[in-house]
C-alpha cells in the first residue's frame, strides 16, 4: 500500500467515524427533544416515550432536521411555543448529545 493509499484510507476512516458520531448525536438529540416536547404537551410514561421514539425513527426515515422541527412545531404551536424556541432547544440538545457521544456516555 502506497503512502497515498494509506492517506486516502485514513480520510475515509475519519469520514465514516465522523458520520457515525453525527448520526448517534442526532438520534440522541431527537430523543431529548422528544422528551422535552412530551413534557410540554403534558404527556408522561408510555405516551412520552412513544412520542420521543417517533421523533428518533422519523428522522431515520427522512434524515432531515427540518422534518423534526416542523413536526414538533406543529405539535407545540397550540401551547404558544414558537418554531424559533424549538430550534434553539434542538441546537442546545445537539451540543449536549454530541458531548455525550464523544465522551462515550
mmCIF file of N, CA and C in Angstrom:
data_model
loop_
_atom_site.group_PDB
_atom_site.id
_atom_site.type_symbol
_atom_site.label_atom_id
_atom_site.label_comp_id
_atom_site.label_asym_id
_atom_site.label_seq_id
_atom_site.Cartn_x
_atom_site.Cartn_y
_atom_site.Cartn_z
ATOM 1 N N UNK A 1 0.859 -1.173 0.000
ATOM 2 C CA UNK A 1 0.000 0.000 0.000
ATOM 3 C C UNK A 1 0.906 1.237 0.000
ATOM 4 N N UNK A 2 0.642 2.150 -0.924
ATOM 5 C CA UNK A 2 1.451 3.350 -1.026
ATOM 6 C C UNK A 2 1.044 4.359 0.043
ATOM 7 N N UNK A 3 1.871 5.371 0.203
ATOM 8 C CA UNK A 3 1.574 6.432 1.157
ATOM 9 C C UNK A 3 0.264 7.120 0.800
ATOM 10 N N UNK A 4 0.054 7.327 -0.498
ATOM 11 C CA UNK A 4 -1.196 7.950 -0.943
ATOM 12 C C UNK A 4 -2.400 7.098 -0.558
ATOM 13 N N UNK A 5 -2.286 5.788 -0.765
ATOM 14 C CA UNK A 5 -3.377 4.871 -0.418
ATOM 15 C C UNK A 5 -3.658 4.898 1.085
ATOM 16 N N UNK A 6 -2.590 4.937 1.873
ATOM 17 C CA UNK A 6 -2.751 4.987 3.327
ATOM 18 C C UNK A 6 -3.444 6.285 3.751
ATOM 19 N N UNK A 7 -3.056 7.379 3.126
ATOM 20 C CA UNK A 7 -3.686 8.670 3.430
ATOM 21 C C UNK A 7 -5.153 8.659 3.054
ATOM 22 N N UNK A 8 -5.440 8.134 1.861
ATOM 23 C CA UNK A 8 -6.823 8.058 1.402
ATOM 24 C C UNK A 8 -7.650 7.198 2.354
ATOM 25 N N UNK A 9 -7.108 6.072 2.768
ATOM 26 C CA UNK A 9 -7.805 5.187 3.706
ATOM 27 C C UNK A 9 -8.043 5.901 5.037
ATOM 28 N N UNK A 10 -7.078 6.680 5.479
ATOM 29 C CA UNK A 10 -7.224 7.440 6.721
ATOM 30 C C UNK A 10 -8.348 8.456 6.626
ATOM 31 N N UNK A 11 -8.434 9.168 5.504
ATOM 32 C CA UNK A 11 -9.508 10.143 5.303
ATOM 33 C C UNK A 11 -10.873 9.448 5.259
ATOM 34 N N UNK A 12 -10.929 8.308 4.585
ATOM 35 C CA UNK A 12 -12.184 7.561 4.517
ATOM 36 C C UNK A 12 -12.614 7.088 5.899
ATOM 37 N N UNK A 13 -11.670 6.598 6.690
ATOM 38 C CA UNK A 13 -11.988 6.139 8.040
ATOM 39 C C UNK A 13 -12.474 7.292 8.915
ATOM 40 N N UNK A 14 -11.849 8.456 8.775
ATOM 41 C CA UNK A 14 -12.267 9.617 9.558
ATOM 42 C C UNK A 14 -13.671 10.043 9.157
ATOM 43 N N UNK A 15 -13.961 10.029 7.858
ATOM 44 C CA UNK A 15 -15.289 10.403 7.386
ATOM 45 C C UNK A 15 -16.342 9.463 7.966
ATOM 46 N N UNK A 16 -16.092 8.173 7.921
ATOM 47 C CA UNK A 16 -17.033 7.193 8.451
ATOM 48 C C UNK A 16 -17.226 7.412 9.950
ATOM 49 N N UNK A 17 -16.151 7.639 10.653
ATOM 50 C CA UNK A 17 -16.229 7.885 12.098
ATOM 51 C C UNK A 17 -17.042 9.145 12.392
ATOM 52 N N UNK A 18 -16.762 10.229 11.690
ATOM 53 C CA UNK A 18 -17.485 11.489 11.902
ATOM 54 C C UNK A 18 -18.970 11.346 11.610
ATOM 55 N N UNK A 19 -19.314 10.613 10.553
ATOM 56 C CA UNK A 19 -20.719 10.389 10.210
ATOM 57 C C UNK A 19 -21.420 9.550 11.273
ATOM 58 N N UNK A 20 -20.723 8.580 11.812
ATOM 59 C CA UNK A 20 -21.297 7.755 12.875
ATOM 60 C C UNK A 20 -21.568 8.591 14.127
ATOM 61 N N UNK A 21 -20.635 9.447 14.468
ATOM 62 C CA UNK A 21 -20.803 10.338 15.627
ATOM 63 C C UNK A 21 -21.987 11.267 15.395
ATOM 64 N N UNK A 22 -22.075 11.842 14.202
ATOM 65 C CA UNK A 22 -23.175 12.756 13.882
ATOM 66 C C UNK A 22 -24.524 12.040 13.948
ATOM 67 N N UNK A 23 -24.573 10.836 13.405
ATOM 68 C CA UNK A 23 -25.803 10.045 13.425
ATOM 69 C C UNK A 23 -26.246 9.756 14.856
ATOM 70 N N UNK A 24 -25.326 9.303 15.689
ATOM 71 C CA UNK A 24 -25.653 8.996 17.083
ATOM 72 C C UNK A 24 -26.083 10.242 17.840
ATOM 73 N N UNK A 25 -25.377 11.353 17.623
ATOM 74 C CA UNK A 25 -25.727 12.601 18.312
ATOM 75 C C UNK A 25 -27.090 13.106 17.863
ATOM 76 N N UNK A 26 -27.404 12.981 16.587
ATOM 77 C CA UNK A 26 -28.706 13.425 16.079
ATOM 78 C C UNK A 26 -29.832 12.570 16.662
ATOM 79 N N UNK A 27 -29.636 11.273 16.716
ATOM 80 C CA UNK A 27 -30.656 10.393 17.300
ATOM 81 C C UNK A 27 -30.855 10.721 18.775
ATOM 82 N N UNK A 28 -29.765 10.956 19.488
ATOM 83 C CA UNK A 28 -29.873 11.303 20.907
ATOM 84 C C UNK A 28 -30.532 12.657 21.085
ATOM 85 N N UNK A 29 -30.189 13.610 20.214
ATOM 86 C CA UNK A 29 -30.824 14.929 20.259
ATOM 87 C C UNK A 29 -32.328 14.812 20.076
ATOM 88 N N UNK A 30 -32.739 14.011 19.109
ATOM 89 C CA UNK A 30 -34.167 13.851 18.849
ATOM 90 C C UNK A 30 -34.890 13.223 20.028
ATOM 91 N N UNK A 31 -34.230 12.297 20.712
ATOM 92 C CA UNK A 31 -34.843 11.701 21.891
ATOM 93 C C UNK A 31 -34.979 12.746 23.003
ATOM 94 N N UNK A 32 -33.942 13.536 23.208
ATOM 95 C CA UNK A 32 -34.009 14.604 24.212
ATOM 96 C C UNK A 32 -35.104 15.610 23.862
ATOM 97 N N UNK A 33 -35.156 15.994 22.599
ATOM 98 C CA UNK A 33 -36.182 16.933 22.142
ATOM 99 C C UNK A 33 -37.572 16.330 22.328
ATOM 100 N N UNK A 34 -37.713 15.061 21.996
ATOM 101 C CA UNK A 34 -39.000 14.385 22.151
ATOM 102 C C UNK A 34 -39.451 14.329 23.597
ATOM 103 N N UNK A 35 -38.518 14.055 24.491
ATOM 104 C CA UNK A 35 -38.856 14.033 25.914
ATOM 105 C C UNK A 35 -39.264 15.416 26.407
ATOM 106 N N UNK A 36 -38.550 16.435 25.963
ATOM 107 C CA UNK A 36 -38.886 17.811 26.343
ATOM 108 C C UNK A 36 -40.263 18.196 25.793
ATOM 109 N N UNK A 37 -40.479 17.912 24.501
ATOM 110 C CA UNK A 37 -41.762 18.260 23.874
ATOM 111 C C UNK A 37 -42.906 17.494 24.526
ATOM 112 N N UNK A 38 -42.682 16.237 24.861
ATOM 113 C CA UNK A 38 -43.721 15.442 25.530
ATOM 114 C C UNK A 38 -44.107 16.098 26.855
ATOM 115 N N UNK A 39 -43.121 16.589 27.569
ATOM 116 C CA UNK A 39 -43.402 17.298 28.814
ATOM 117 C C UNK A 39 -44.219 18.550 28.579
ATOM 118 N N UNK A 40 -43.907 19.279 27.520
ATOM 119 C CA UNK A 40 -44.649 20.488 27.180
ATOM 120 C C UNK A 40 -46.097 20.159 26.802
ATOM 121 N N UNK A 41 -46.293 18.970 26.237
ATOM 122 C CA UNK A 41 -47.631 18.536 25.829
ATOM 123 C C UNK A 41 -48.404 17.877 26.971
ATOM 124 N N UNK A 42 -47.738 17.699 28.101
ATOM 125 C CA UNK A 42 -48.393 17.066 29.235
ATOM 126 C C UNK A 42 -48.417 15.553 29.157
ATOM 127 N N UNK A 43 -47.577 14.984 28.308
ATOM 128 C CA UNK A 43 -47.502 13.532 28.188
ATOM 129 C C UNK A 43 -46.564 12.965 29.249
ATOM 130 N N UNK A 44 -46.850 11.769 29.705
ATOM 131 C CA UNK A 44 -45.997 11.112 30.690
ATOM 132 C C UNK A 44 -45.979 9.617 30.413
ATOM 133 N N UNK A 45 -45.054 8.940 31.030
ATOM 134 C CA UNK A 45 -44.979 7.484 30.929
ATOM 135 C C UNK A 45 -44.812 6.979 29.512
ATOM 136 N N UNK A 46 -45.610 5.982 29.170
ATOM 137 C CA UNK A 46 -45.516 5.344 27.846
ATOM 138 C C UNK A 46 -45.806 6.319 26.713
ATOM 139 N N UNK A 47 -46.741 7.229 26.929
ATOM 140 C CA UNK A 47 -47.081 8.205 25.882
ATOM 141 C C UNK A 47 -45.886 9.104 25.582
ATOM 142 N N UNK A 48 -45.169 9.522 26.613
ATOM 143 C CA UNK A 48 -43.988 10.367 26.421
ATOM 144 C C UNK A 48 -42.880 9.590 25.717
ATOM 145 N N UNK A 49 -42.653 8.339 26.133
ATOM 146 C CA UNK A 49 -41.623 7.513 25.493
ATOM 147 C C UNK A 49 -41.957 7.255 24.028
ATOM 148 N N UNK A 50 -43.215 7.010 23.733
ATOM 149 C CA UNK A 50 -43.648 6.773 22.358
ATOM 150 C C UNK A 50 -43.424 8.018 21.505
ATOM 151 N N UNK A 51 -43.783 9.184 22.034
ATOM 152 C CA UNK A 51 -43.598 10.440 21.297
ATOM 153 C C UNK A 51 -42.114 10.643 20.977
ATOM 154 N N UNK A 52 -41.254 10.470 21.975
ATOM 155 C CA UNK A 52 -39.815 10.652 21.768
ATOM 156 C C UNK A 52 -39.271 9.633 20.765
ATOM 157 N N UNK A 53 -39.711 8.390 20.863
ATOM 158 C CA UNK A 53 -39.249 7.355 19.935
ATOM 159 C C UNK A 53 -39.665 7.654 18.500
ATOM 160 N N UNK A 54 -40.866 8.201 18.338
ATOM 161 C CA UNK A 54 -41.328 8.542 16.993
ATOM 162 C C UNK A 54 -40.439 9.609 16.357
ATOM 163 N N UNK A 55 -39.951 10.554 17.151
ATOM 164 C CA UNK A 55 -39.049 11.566 16.593
ATOM 165 C C UNK A 55 -37.737 10.945 16.143
ATOM 166 N N UNK A 56 -37.245 9.993 16.900
ATOM 167 C CA UNK A 56 -35.987 9.336 16.537
ATOM 168 C C UNK A 56 -36.169 8.543 15.255
ATOM 169 N N UNK A 57 -37.209 7.742 15.176
ATOM 170 C CA UNK A 57 -37.400 6.896 13.998
ATOM 171 C C UNK A 57 -37.849 7.706 12.780
ATOM 172 N N UNK A 58 -38.579 8.791 12.990
ATOM 173 C CA UNK A 58 -38.982 9.638 11.857
ATOM 174 C C UNK A 58 -37.759 10.235 11.195
ATOM 175 N N UNK A 59 -36.790 10.654 11.985
ATOM 176 C CA UNK A 59 -35.584 11.233 11.418
ATOM 177 C C UNK A 59 -34.769 10.189 10.678
ATOM 178 N N UNK A 60 -34.796 8.957 11.139
ATOM 179 C CA UNK A 60 -34.062 7.902 10.440
ATOM 180 C C UNK A 60 -34.605 7.719 9.032
ATOM 181 N N UNK A 61 -35.905 7.840 8.886
ATOM 182 C CA UNK A 61 -36.524 7.651 7.578
ATOM 183 C C UNK A 61 -36.230 8.827 6.649
ATOM 184 N N UNK A 62 -36.247 10.035 7.176
ATOM 185 C CA UNK A 62 -36.117 11.225 6.340
ATOM 186 C C UNK A 62 -34.730 11.844 6.337
ATOM 187 N N UNK A 63 -34.005 11.675 7.430
ATOM 188 C CA UNK A 63 -32.674 12.263 7.574
ATOM 189 C C UNK A 63 -32.672 13.779 7.396
ATOM 190 N N UNK A 64 -33.744 14.438 7.819
ATOM 191 C CA UNK A 64 -33.808 15.893 7.696
ATOM 192 C C UNK A 64 -34.212 16.501 9.033
ATOM 193 N N UNK A 65 -33.377 17.408 9.519
ATOM 194 C CA UNK A 65 -33.680 18.105 10.767
ATOM 195 C C UNK A 65 -34.944 18.936 10.635
ATOM 196 N N UNK A 66 -35.183 19.471 9.442
ATOM 197 C CA UNK A 66 -36.347 20.328 9.224
ATOM 198 C C UNK A 66 -37.649 19.572 9.465
ATOM 199 N N UNK A 67 -37.681 18.299 9.116
ATOM 200 C CA UNK A 67 -38.890 17.490 9.327
ATOM 201 C C UNK A 67 -39.198 17.353 10.819
ATOM 202 N N UNK A 68 -38.161 17.123 11.600
ATOM 203 C CA UNK A 68 -38.343 17.010 13.046
ATOM 204 C C UNK A 68 -38.807 18.344 13.602
ATOM 205 N N UNK A 69 -38.165 19.426 13.178
ATOM 206 C CA UNK A 69 -38.529 20.758 13.648
ATOM 207 C C UNK A 69 -39.983 21.082 13.319
ATOM 208 N N UNK A 70 -40.409 20.792 12.104
ATOM 209 C CA UNK A 70 -41.779 21.107 11.700
ATOM 210 C C UNK A 70 -42.811 20.259 12.455
ATOM 211 N N UNK A 71 -42.497 18.991 12.694
ATOM 212 C CA UNK A 71 -43.424 18.148 13.431
ATOM 213 C C UNK A 71 -43.607 18.659 14.855
ATOM 214 N N UNK A 72 -42.502 18.941 15.532
ATOM 215 C CA UNK A 72 -42.589 19.411 16.912
ATOM 216 C C UNK A 72 -43.229 20.793 16.952
ATOM 217 N N UNK A 73 -42.904 21.642 15.989
ATOM 218 C CA UNK A 73 -43.514 22.981 15.937
ATOM 219 C C UNK A 73 -45.025 22.885 15.788
ATOM 220 N N UNK A 74 -45.472 22.003 14.919
ATOM 221 C CA UNK A 74 -46.912 21.815 14.716
ATOM 222 C C UNK A 74 -47.585 21.328 15.998
ATOM 223 N N UNK A 75 -46.915 20.414 16.692
ATOM 224 C CA UNK A 75 -47.476 19.869 17.921
ATOM 225 C C UNK A 75 -47.506 20.887 19.058
ATOM 226 N N UNK A 76 -46.485 21.749 19.107
ATOM 227 C CA UNK A 76 -46.379 22.685 20.233
ATOM 228 C C UNK A 76 -46.955 24.074 19.955
ATOM 229 N N UNK A 77 -47.331 24.363 18.717
ATOM 230 C CA UNK A 77 -47.900 25.674 18.383
ATOM 231 C C UNK A 77 -49.110 26.014 19.249
ATOM 232 N N UNK A 78 -50.027 25.069 19.496
ATOM 233 C CA UNK A 78 -51.168 25.400 20.356
ATOM 234 C C UNK A 78 -50.755 25.758 21.791
ATOM 235 N N UNK A 79 -49.564 25.379 22.185
ATOM 236 C CA UNK A 79 -49.053 25.687 23.530
ATOM 237 C C UNK A 79 -48.319 27.018 23.567
ATOM 238 N N UNK A 80 -48.245 27.694 22.405
ATOM 239 C CA UNK A 80 -47.594 29.001 22.338
ATOM 240 C C UNK A 80 -46.086 28.942 22.256
ATOM 241 N N UNK A 81 -45.545 27.787 21.869
ATOM 242 C CA UNK A 81 -44.100 27.632 21.743
ATOM 243 C C UNK A 81 -43.735 27.787 20.268
ATOM 244 N N UNK A 82 -42.871 28.754 19.984
ATOM 245 C CA UNK A 82 -42.551 29.098 18.596
ATOM 246 C C UNK A 82 -41.528 28.138 17.988
ATOM 247 N N UNK A 83 -41.478 28.161 16.669
ATOM 248 C CA UNK A 83 -40.501 27.354 15.942
ATOM 249 C C UNK A 83 -39.079 27.778 16.308
ATOM 250 N N UNK A 84 -38.870 29.072 16.541
ATOM 251 C CA UNK A 84 -37.547 29.567 16.928
ATOM 252 C C UNK A 84 -37.136 29.007 18.289
ATOM 253 N N UNK A 85 -38.072 28.923 19.221
ATOM 254 C CA UNK A 85 -37.769 28.364 20.535
ATOM 255 C C UNK A 85 -37.407 26.884 20.414
ATOM 256 N N UNK A 86 -38.128 26.190 19.567
ATOM 257 C CA UNK A 86 -37.865 24.764 19.369
ATOM 258 C C UNK A 86 -36.519 24.568 18.686
ATOM 259 N N UNK A 87 -36.209 25.394 17.694
ATOM 260 C CA UNK A 87 -34.919 25.308 17.003
ATOM 261 C C UNK A 87 -33.773 25.563 17.983
ATOM 262 N N UNK A 88 -33.962 26.503 18.894
ATOM 263 C CA UNK A 88 -32.938 26.780 19.902
ATOM 264 C C UNK A 88 -32.744 25.567 20.804
ATOM 265 N N UNK A 89 -33.837 24.925 21.186
ATOM 266 C CA UNK A 89 -33.751 23.705 22.005
ATOM 267 C C UNK A 89 -33.043 22.597 21.241
ATOM 268 N N UNK A 90 -33.353 22.473 19.945
ATOM 269 C CA UNK A 90 -32.696 21.454 19.128
ATOM 270 C C UNK A 90 -31.190 21.670 19.122
ATOM 271 N N UNK A 91 -30.757 22.915 18.953
ATOM 272 C CA UNK A 91 -29.324 23.227 18.955
ATOM 273 C C UNK A 91 -28.694 22.891 20.304
ATOM 274 N N UNK A 92 -29.378 23.282 21.370
ATOM 275 C CA UNK A 92 -28.893 23.011 22.722
ATOM 276 C C UNK A 92 -28.773 21.504 22.961
ATOM 277 N N UNK A 93 -29.817 20.764 22.585
ATOM 278 C CA UNK A 93 -29.800 19.324 22.780
ATOM 279 C C UNK A 93 -28.746 18.646 21.901
ATOM 280 N N UNK A 94 -28.502 19.172 20.693
ATOM 281 C CA UNK A 94 -27.484 18.583 19.830
ATOM 282 C C UNK A 94 -26.102 18.745 20.446
ATOM 283 N N UNK A 95 -25.817 19.945 20.939
ATOM 284 C CA UNK A 95 -24.498 20.166 21.570
ATOM 285 C C UNK A 95 -24.306 19.217 22.756
ATOM 286 N N UNK A 96 -25.346 19.085 23.571
ATOM 287 C CA UNK A 96 -25.289 18.195 24.729
ATOM 288 C C UNK A 96 -25.107 16.747 24.283
ATOM 289 N N UNK A 97 -25.883 16.319 23.302
ATOM 290 C CA UNK A 97 -25.805 14.937 22.804
ATOM 291 C C UNK A 97 -24.448 14.663 22.191
ATOM 292 N N UNK A 98 -23.899 15.607 21.449
ATOM 293 C CA UNK A 98 -22.586 15.432 20.827
ATOM 294 C C UNK A 98 -21.510 15.260 21.891
ATOM 295 N N UNK A 99 -21.574 16.060 22.942
ATOM 296 C CA UNK A 99 -20.617 15.924 24.047
ATOM 297 C C UNK A 99 -20.718 14.532 24.660
ATOM 298 N N UNK A 100 -21.945 14.058 24.871
ATOM 299 C CA UNK A 100 -22.132 12.731 25.449
ATOM 300 C C UNK A 100 -21.587 11.636 24.544
ATOM 301 N N UNK A 101 -21.889 11.707 23.269
ATOM 302 C CA UNK A 101 -21.435 10.677 22.330
ATOM 303 C C UNK A 101 -19.909 10.676 22.246
ATOM 304 N N UNK A 102 -19.318 11.851 22.158
ATOM 305 C CA UNK A 102 -17.861 11.934 22.070
ATOM 306 C C UNK A 102 -17.187 11.445 23.348
ATOM 307 N N UNK A 103 -17.867 11.599 24.484
ATOM 308 C CA UNK A 103 -17.327 11.133 25.759
ATOM 309 C C UNK A 103 -17.603 9.645 25.979
ATOM 310 N N UNK A 104 -18.398 9.057 25.097
ATOM 311 C CA UNK A 104 -18.702 7.634 25.206
ATOM 312 C C UNK A 104 -19.773 7.325 26.241
ATOM 313 N N UNK A 105 -20.574 8.329 26.550
ATOM 314 C CA UNK A 105 -21.645 8.142 27.543
ATOM 315 C C UNK A 105 -22.868 7.563 26.882
#
